[in-house]
PDB file of C-alpha atoms in Angstrom:
ATOM      1  CA  MET A 921      33.344 -20.067 -19.428  1.00 46.00           C
ATOM      2  CA  GLU A 922      36.326 -22.087 -20.838  1.00 43.00           C
ATOM      3  CA  ARG A 923      36.240 -25.653 -22.065  1.00 42.00           C
ATOM      4  CA  GLY A 924      37.970 -27.033 -18.969  1.00 40.00           C
ATOM      5  CA  GLU A 925      35.149 -25.633 -16.797  1.00 44.00           C
ATOM      6  CA  GLU A 926      32.324 -27.600 -18.654  1.00 47.00           C
ATOM      7  CA  LEU A 927      32.077 -30.053 -15.772  1.00 49.00           C
ATOM      8  CA  LEU A 928      31.283 -27.144 -13.465  1.00 70.00           C
ATOM      9  CA  ALA A 929      28.550 -25.785 -15.770  1.00 78.00           C
ATOM     10  CA  PRO A 930      25.157 -25.078 -14.180  1.00 89.00           C
ATOM     11  CA  SER A 931      22.494 -27.614 -14.525  1.00 87.00           C
ATOM     12  CA  GLY A 932      19.577 -27.252 -16.817  1.00 84.00           C
ATOM     13  CA  ARG A 933      17.304 -26.601 -13.797  1.00 90.00           C
ATOM     14  CA  GLU A 934      19.756 -23.809 -12.516  1.00 94.00           C
ATOM     15  CA  VAL A 935      19.816 -22.306 -15.977  1.00 92.00           C
ATOM     16  CA  ALA A 936      16.027 -22.206 -16.141  1.00 92.00           C
ATOM     17  CA  ARG A 937      15.915 -20.625 -12.583  1.00 95.00           C
ATOM     18  CA  GLU A 938      18.492 -17.963 -13.690  1.00 95.00           C
ATOM     19  CA  TRP A 939      16.383 -16.911 -16.749  1.00 93.00           C
ATOM     20  CA  ALA A 940      13.260 -16.852 -14.779  1.00 96.00           C
ATOM     21  CA  SER A 941      15.042 -14.464 -12.409  1.00 96.00           C
ATOM     22  CA  ARG A 942      16.135 -12.315 -15.250  1.00 94.00           C
ATOM     23  CA  SER A 943      12.663 -12.134 -16.645  1.00 96.00           C
ATOM     24  CA  MET A 944      11.746 -10.126 -13.447  1.00 95.00           C
ATOM     25  CA  ARG A 945      14.120  -7.212 -14.392  1.00 94.00           C
ATOM     26  CA  ASP A 946      13.048  -4.064 -16.074  1.00 94.00           C
ATOM     27  CA  GLY A 947      13.210  -3.305 -19.849  1.00 92.00           C
ATOM     28  CA  LEU A 948      15.906  -4.792 -22.069  1.00 91.00           C
ATOM     29  CA  ALA A 949      17.966  -5.663 -19.031  1.00 91.00           C
ATOM     30  CA  ARG A 950      15.870  -8.849 -18.999  1.00 93.00           C
ATOM     31  CA  VAL A 951      17.589 -10.129 -22.028  1.00 93.00           C
ATOM     32  CA  MET A 952      20.773  -7.939 -22.198  1.00 90.00           C
ATOM     33  CA  ARG A 953      23.450  -6.964 -19.726  1.00 82.00           C
ATOM     34  CA  ALA A 954      21.823  -5.296 -16.652  1.00 83.00           C
ATOM     35  CA  SER A 955      25.245  -3.446 -16.179  1.00 81.00           C
ATOM     36  CA  GLN A 956      24.859  -1.560 -19.484  1.00 84.00           C
ATOM     37  CA  PRO A 957      22.619   1.638 -19.731  1.00 87.00           C
ATOM     38  CA  GLU A 958      19.260   1.221 -21.371  1.00 90.00           C
ATOM     39  CA  GLU A 959      20.175   3.753 -24.155  1.00 91.00           C
ATOM     40  CA  LEU A 960      23.178   1.467 -25.152  1.00 90.00           C
ATOM     41  CA  ASN A 961      20.864  -1.561 -25.131  1.00 90.00           C
ATOM     42  CA  GLU A 962      18.296   0.124 -27.344  1.00 93.00           C
ATOM     43  CA  GLY A 963      20.955   1.392 -29.691  1.00 93.00           C
ATOM     44  CA  VAL A 964      22.418  -2.230 -30.139  1.00 92.00           C
ATOM     45  CA  THR A 965      18.936  -3.574 -30.520  1.00 95.00           C
ATOM     46  CA  ARG A 966      18.343  -1.110 -33.407  1.00 95.00           C
ATOM     47  CA  GLU A 967      21.756  -1.947 -34.951  1.00 95.00           C
ATOM     48  CA  THR A 968      20.928  -5.710 -34.608  1.00 96.00           C
ATOM     49  CA  ALA A 969      17.541  -5.182 -36.334  1.00 97.00           C
ATOM     50  CA  ARG A 970      19.260  -3.363 -39.208  1.00 96.00           C
ATOM     51  CA  VAL A 971      21.732  -6.152 -39.768  1.00 97.00           C
ATOM     52  CA  LEU A 972      18.957  -8.746 -39.626  1.00 97.00           C
ATOM     53  CA  GLY A 973      17.047  -6.730 -42.340  1.00 97.00           C
ATOM     54  CA  GLU A 974      20.160  -6.652 -44.607  1.00 97.00           C
ATOM     55  CA  PHE A 975      20.698 -10.439 -44.211  1.00 98.00           C
ATOM     56  CA  ALA A 976      17.127 -11.299 -44.857  1.00 97.00           C
ATOM     57  CA  GLU A 977      17.298  -9.185 -48.072  1.00 97.00           C
ATOM     58  CA  THR A 978      20.309 -11.173 -49.182  1.00 97.00           C
ATOM     59  CA  ALA A 979      18.377 -14.425 -48.498  1.00 97.00           C
ATOM     60  CA  ARG A 980      15.417 -13.057 -50.462  1.00 97.00           C
ATOM     61  CA  ARG A 981      17.533 -12.360 -53.431  1.00 97.00           C
ATOM     62  CA  GLU A 982      19.081 -15.734 -53.441  1.00 96.00           C
ATOM     63  CA  MET A 983      15.672 -17.398 -53.096  1.00 96.00           C
ATOM     64  CA  GLY A 984      14.024 -15.125 -55.645  1.00 96.00           C
ATOM     65  CA  ARG A 985      11.115 -14.379 -53.179  1.00 96.00           C
ATOM     66  CA  PRO A 986      10.495 -12.946 -49.739  1.00 95.00           C
ATOM     67  CA  PRO A 987      10.710 -15.599 -46.884  1.00 97.00           C
ATOM     68  CA  ALA A 988       7.430 -17.304 -46.299  1.00 98.00           C
ATOM     69  CA  SER A 989       8.361 -18.657 -42.758  1.00 98.00           C
ATOM     70  CA  ALA A 990      10.827 -17.656 -40.166  1.00 98.00           C
ATOM     71  CA  LEU A 991      12.039 -19.249 -36.849  1.00 98.00           C
ATOM     72  CA  GLU A 992      13.258 -17.191 -34.058  1.00 98.00           C
ATOM     73  CA  VAL A 993      14.922 -19.143 -31.096  1.00 98.00           C
ATOM     74  CA  GLY A 994      15.372 -17.467 -27.855  1.00 97.00           C
ATOM     75  CA  CYS A 995      13.038 -14.677 -28.669  1.00 98.00           C
ATOM     76  CA  GLY A 996      12.932 -13.494 -25.010  1.00 97.00           C
ATOM     77  CA  ILE A 997      10.653 -10.453 -24.533  1.00 97.00           C
ATOM     78  CA  GLY A 998      10.265 -10.096 -28.238  1.00 97.00           C
ATOM     79  CA  ARG A 999      12.725  -7.250 -28.826  1.00 96.00           C
ATOM     80  CA  LEU A1000      13.459  -8.539 -32.381  1.00 98.00           C
ATOM     81  CA  THR A1001      10.261 -10.394 -33.135  1.00 98.00           C
ATOM     82  CA  PRO A1002       8.482  -7.412 -34.765  1.00 98.00           C
ATOM     83  CA  THR A1003      11.479  -7.082 -37.103  1.00 97.00           C
ATOM     84  CA  VAL A1004      11.339 -10.762 -37.902  1.00 98.00           C
ATOM     85  CA  ALA A1005       7.568 -10.497 -38.416  1.00 98.00           C
ATOM     86  CA  GLU A1006       8.146  -7.737 -41.115  1.00 97.00           C
ATOM     87  CA  LEU A1007      10.409 -10.079 -43.019  1.00 96.00           C
ATOM     88  CA  ALA A1008       8.310 -13.271 -43.212  1.00 97.00           C
ATOM     89  CA  GLN A1009       4.747 -14.102 -43.695  1.00 97.00           C
ATOM     90  CA  HIS A1010       4.661 -16.399 -40.665  1.00 98.00           C
ATOM     91  CA  VAL A1011       7.007 -16.477 -37.622  1.00 98.00           C
ATOM     92  CA  THR A1012       7.490 -19.194 -34.943  1.00 98.00           C
ATOM     93  CA  ALA A1013       9.132 -17.635 -31.908  1.00 98.00           C
ATOM     94  CA  VAL A1014      10.566 -19.908 -29.225  1.00 98.00           C
ATOM     95  CA  ASP A1015      11.784 -19.260 -25.666  1.00 98.00           C
ATOM     96  CA  MET A1016      12.342 -21.543 -22.779  1.00 97.00           C
ATOM     97  CA  THR A1017      11.119 -19.008 -20.141  1.00 97.00           C
ATOM     98  CA  PRO A1018       7.241 -18.651 -19.713  1.00 97.00           C
ATOM     99  CA  ARG A1019       7.368 -15.180 -18.341  1.00 97.00           C
ATOM    100  CA  MET A1020       9.604 -13.978 -21.237  1.00 97.00           C
ATOM    101  CA  LEU A1021       7.017 -15.399 -23.595  1.00 98.00           C
ATOM    102  CA  ASP A1022       4.243 -13.562 -21.716  1.00 98.00           C
ATOM    103  CA  LEU A1023       6.097 -10.302 -22.181  1.00 97.00           C
ATOM    104  CA  ALA A1024       6.814 -11.110 -25.861  1.00 98.00           C
ATOM    105  CA  ARG A1025       3.078 -11.862 -26.481  1.00 98.00           C
ATOM    106  CA  GLU A1026       2.189  -8.363 -24.810  1.00 97.00           C
ATOM    107  CA  ARG A1027       4.824  -6.617 -27.009  1.00 97.00           C
ATOM    108  CA  CYS A1028       3.623  -8.371 -30.182  1.00 98.00           C
ATOM    109  CA  ALA A1029      -0.123  -8.264 -29.432  1.00 97.00           C
ATOM    110  CA  SER A1030      -0.792  -6.428 -32.656  1.00 97.00           C
ATOM    111  CA  LEU A1031       1.056  -8.916 -34.812  1.00 98.00           C
ATOM    112  CA  ASP A1032      -1.193 -11.690 -36.332  1.00 97.00           C
ATOM    113  CA  ASN A1033       1.667 -13.602 -38.035  1.00 98.00           C
ATOM    114  CA  VAL A1034       3.575 -14.790 -34.996  1.00 98.00           C
ATOM    115  CA  GLU A1035       3.067 -17.984 -33.031  1.00 98.00           C
ATOM    116  CA  PHE A1036       4.865 -18.411 -29.711  1.00 98.00           C
ATOM    117  CA  ARG A1037       6.089 -21.848 -28.328  1.00 98.00           C
ATOM    118  CA  THR A1038       7.784 -22.814 -25.115  1.00 97.00           C
ATOM    119  CA  GLY A1039      11.078 -24.760 -25.239  1.00 96.00           C
ATOM    120  CA  ARG A1040      14.789 -24.988 -25.981  1.00 95.00           C
ATOM    121  CA  ALA A1041      16.329 -24.988 -29.462  1.00 95.00           C
ATOM    122  CA  GLU A1042      17.964 -28.362 -28.628  1.00 93.00           C
ATOM    123  CA  GLN A1043      14.447 -29.843 -27.893  1.00 94.00           C
ATOM    124  CA  ARG A1044      13.177 -28.753 -31.345  1.00 96.00           C
ATOM    125  CA  PRO A1045       9.788 -27.463 -30.041  1.00 97.00           C
ATOM    126  CA  TRP A1046       8.761 -26.710 -33.653  1.00 97.00           C
ATOM    127  CA  GLY A1047       8.757 -30.463 -34.531  1.00 96.00           C
ATOM    128  CA  GLU A1048       9.519 -31.217 -38.208  1.00 95.00           C
ATOM    129  CA  ALA A1049       8.500 -27.882 -39.416  1.00 97.00           C
ATOM    130  CA  ARG A1050      10.934 -26.209 -41.970  1.00 97.00           C
ATOM    131  CA  PHE A1051      11.665 -22.497 -42.384  1.00 98.00           C
ATOM    132  CA  ASP A1052      13.043 -20.131 -45.041  1.00 97.00           C
ATOM    133  CA  ILE A1053      14.993 -18.266 -42.496  1.00 98.00           C
ATOM    134  CA  GLY A1054      16.077 -18.819 -38.776  1.00 98.00           C
ATOM    135  CA  VAL A1055      17.279 -15.993 -36.305  1.00 98.00           C
ATOM    136  CA  SER A1056      19.435 -16.733 -33.324  1.00 98.00           C
ATOM    137  CA  VAL A1057      20.781 -13.711 -31.650  1.00 97.00           C
ATOM    138  CA  TRP A1058      23.063 -14.137 -28.549  1.00 95.00           C
ATOM    139  CA  VAL A1059      21.249 -17.483 -27.861  1.00 96.00           C
ATOM    140  CA  LEU A1060      23.574 -20.441 -28.469  1.00 96.00           C
ATOM    141  CA  MET A1061      26.219 -18.969 -26.102  1.00 94.00           C
ATOM    142  CA  HIS A1062      23.790 -19.803 -23.368  1.00 93.00           C
ATOM    143  CA  VAL A1063      23.752 -23.567 -24.156  1.00 94.00           C
ATOM    144  CA  LEU A1064      26.592 -24.602 -22.065  1.00 93.00           C
ATOM    145  CA  ASP A1065      27.091 -28.309 -22.458  1.00 91.00           C
ATOM    146  CA  GLU A1066      28.508 -30.107 -25.513  1.00 94.00           C
ATOM    147  CA  GLU A1067      25.572 -32.470 -26.126  1.00 95.00           C
ATOM    148  CA  GLY A1068      23.136 -29.594 -25.934  1.00 94.00           C
ATOM    149  CA  ILE A1069      24.953 -27.293 -28.345  1.00 96.00           C
ATOM    150  CA  ALA A1070      25.392 -30.021 -30.761  1.00 97.00           C
ATOM    151  CA  ALA A1071      21.691 -30.748 -30.615  1.00 97.00           C
ATOM    152  CA  ALA A1072      20.787 -27.052 -31.050  1.00 97.00           C
ATOM    153  CA  CYS A1073      22.984 -26.553 -34.042  1.00 98.00           C
ATOM    154  CA  ARG A1074      21.956 -29.762 -35.746  1.00 96.00           C
ATOM    155  CA  SER A1075      18.198 -28.732 -35.158  1.00 97.00           C
ATOM    156  CA  LEU A1076      18.772 -25.253 -36.728  1.00 97.00           C
ATOM    157  CA  ALA A1077      20.742 -26.766 -39.611  1.00 97.00           C
ATOM    158  CA  GLU A1078      18.083 -29.292 -40.440  1.00 96.00           C
ATOM    159  CA  SER A1079      15.114 -26.786 -39.990  1.00 97.00           C
ATOM    160  CA  CYS A1080      16.269 -23.744 -41.760  1.00 97.00           C
ATOM    161  CA  ARG A1081      17.248 -22.772 -45.342  1.00 97.00           C
ATOM    162  CA  TYR A1082      19.108 -19.746 -44.044  1.00 98.00           C
ATOM    163  CA  LEU A1083      20.228 -18.767 -40.532  1.00 98.00           C
ATOM    164  CA  VAL A1084      21.086 -15.371 -39.118  1.00 98.00           C
ATOM    165  CA  LEU A1085      23.469 -16.149 -36.199  1.00 98.00           C
ATOM    166  CA  ILE A1086      24.876 -13.482 -33.928  1.00 97.00           C
ATOM    167  CA  GLU A1087      27.290 -14.646 -31.159  1.00 96.00           C
ATOM    168  CA  TYR A1088      29.921 -12.968 -29.009  1.00 90.00           C
ATOM    169  CA  GLU A1089      33.482 -13.350 -30.541  1.00 87.00           C
ATOM    170  CA  ARG A1090      35.291 -11.411 -27.955  1.00 83.00           C
ATOM    171  CA  ALA A1091      34.001 -10.101 -24.570  1.00 78.00           C
ATOM    172  CA  HIS A1092      35.400  -6.917 -23.032  1.00 76.00           C
ATOM    173  CA  VAL A1093      33.540  -7.644 -19.827  1.00 73.00           C
ATOM    174  CA  PRO A1094      34.243 -11.346 -18.742  1.00 76.00           C
ATOM    175  CA  VAL A1095      31.228 -13.584 -19.300  1.00 81.00           C
ATOM    176  CA  SER A1096      29.563 -15.243 -16.429  1.00 86.00           C
ATOM    177  CA  LYS A1097      29.044 -18.948 -15.810  1.00 91.00           C
ATOM    178  CA  TRP A1098      25.693 -18.656 -17.647  1.00 92.00           C
ATOM    179  CA  SER A1099      27.533 -18.066 -21.017  1.00 92.00           C
ATOM    180  CA  ARG A1100      30.205 -19.771 -23.101  1.00 92.00           C
ATOM    181  CA  LEU A1101      31.999 -18.096 -25.809  1.00 92.00           C
ATOM    182  CA  ARG A1102      32.494 -20.153 -29.086  1.00 94.00           C
ATOM    183  CA  GLY A1103      33.852 -18.933 -32.478  1.00 94.00           C
ATOM    184  CA  LEU A1104      31.957 -19.032 -35.779  1.00 96.00           C
ATOM    185  CA  ASP A1105      34.126 -21.958 -36.902  1.00 96.00           C
ATOM    186  CA  GLU A1106      32.930 -23.906 -33.909  1.00 97.00           C
ATOM    187  CA  TYR A1107      29.315 -23.420 -34.770  1.00 97.00           C
ATOM    188  CA  LEU A1108      29.902 -24.130 -38.405  1.00 97.00           C
ATOM    189  CA  ALA A1109      31.545 -27.440 -37.484  1.00 97.00           C
ATOM    190  CA  LEU A1110      28.280 -28.540 -35.778  1.00 97.00           C
ATOM    191  CA  MET A1111      25.933 -27.422 -38.673  1.00 95.00           C
ATOM    192  CA  PRO A1112      26.113 -29.864 -41.457  1.00 84.00           C
ATOM    193  CA  GLY A1113      26.220 -28.325 -44.926  1.00 90.00           C
ATOM    194  CA  ALA A1114      26.623 -24.737 -43.646  1.00 96.00           C
ATOM    195  CA  ARG A1115      28.011 -22.091 -45.891  1.00 96.00           C
ATOM    196  CA  VAL A1116      28.709 -18.374 -44.915  1.00 97.00           C
ATOM    197  CA  VAL A1117      26.751 -16.284 -47.205  1.00 97.00           C
ATOM    198  CA  ARG A1118      27.587 -12.818 -45.445  1.00 97.00           C
ATOM    199  CA  ARG A1119      29.462 -11.875 -42.352  1.00 97.00           C
ATOM    200  CA  THR A1120      30.009  -8.760 -40.357  1.00 96.00           C
ATOM    201  CA  TRP A1121      30.558  -7.666 -36.790  1.00 94.00           C
ATOM    202  CA  LEU A1122      28.646  -5.867 -33.987  1.00 93.00           C
ATOM    203  CA  ASP A1123      30.098  -3.879 -31.154  1.00 89.00           C
ATOM    204  CA  TYR A1124      28.191  -3.963 -27.901  1.00 85.00           C
ATOM    205  CA  GLY A1125      30.001  -1.735 -25.311  1.00 82.00           C
ATOM    206  CA  GLY A1126      33.368  -2.966 -26.249  1.00 81.00           C
ATOM    207  CA  ASP A1127      32.281  -6.556 -26.828  1.00 87.00           C
ATOM    208  CA  ARG A1128      32.755  -7.830 -30.380  1.00 90.00           C
ATOM    209  CA  SER A1129      30.106 -10.126 -31.850  1.00 94.00           C
ATOM    210  CA  VAL A1130      30.133 -11.915 -35.160  1.00 96.00           C
ATOM    211  CA  ALA A1131      26.886 -11.687 -37.248  1.00 98.00           C
ATOM    212  CA  ALA A1132      26.751 -14.238 -39.990  1.00 98.00           C
ATOM    213  CA  LEU A1133      24.080 -15.226 -42.587  1.00 98.00           C
ATOM    214  CA  LEU A1134      24.436 -19.049 -43.109  1.00 98.00           C
ATOM    215  CA  GLY A1135      22.964 -20.999 -45.911  1.00 98.00           C
ATOM    216  CA  PHE A1136      21.915 -24.632 -45.864  1.00 95.00           C
ATOM    217  CA  HIS A1137      20.519 -27.030 -48.359  1.00 74.00           C
ATOM    218  CA  PRO A1138      17.131 -25.754 -49.326  1.00 57.00           C
ATOM    219  CA  ALA A1139      14.333 -26.556 -46.768  1.00 46.00           C
ATOM    220  CA  SER A1140      11.599 -28.776 -48.232  1.00 44.00           C
TER     221      SER A1140
END
């Protein structure tokens, strides 16, 4: 969706209905492109988990210790939550769709260090909690309005010492009205005090995504 189309963006209620509908799909198609084969979605998930692990290791070296706490926004069905749970002593995983969270709880039933909460990043459902590391993978692109994305970015910047941010930079397949492409610089402009610690790129069926480890002022 382009900037000029913002006034035509779906309402918050319509977005909630869309994600509730997606939660009824099968497998990874619930949170990834249904048009892509499951094998590709699984491969991209593995590659994403690898990058997440490398970035978390960089954060660990800078802090001089493993992350004690992690925040995962838009956890969906929990496809990356087990990876996040391996990297931090405690994980707060957030999603706005109740059925997605139910599926995530089932997937992560054996994990005793994960707490699930319902809500949107811009609503800050974790309250005033602070985290050593945050994870946001193809989530902010679904925050369509300017006020919402500003609030979501501000919440993450204020709550996390480090943030793993992965977002589409270029879409080979045109994005739908449920997504909005933004460049890394646009996100950085909305995150006070952000610095790029590491950056790489991911390919998803011809789509190019930027993967960045951002650092902020130490969380208290």
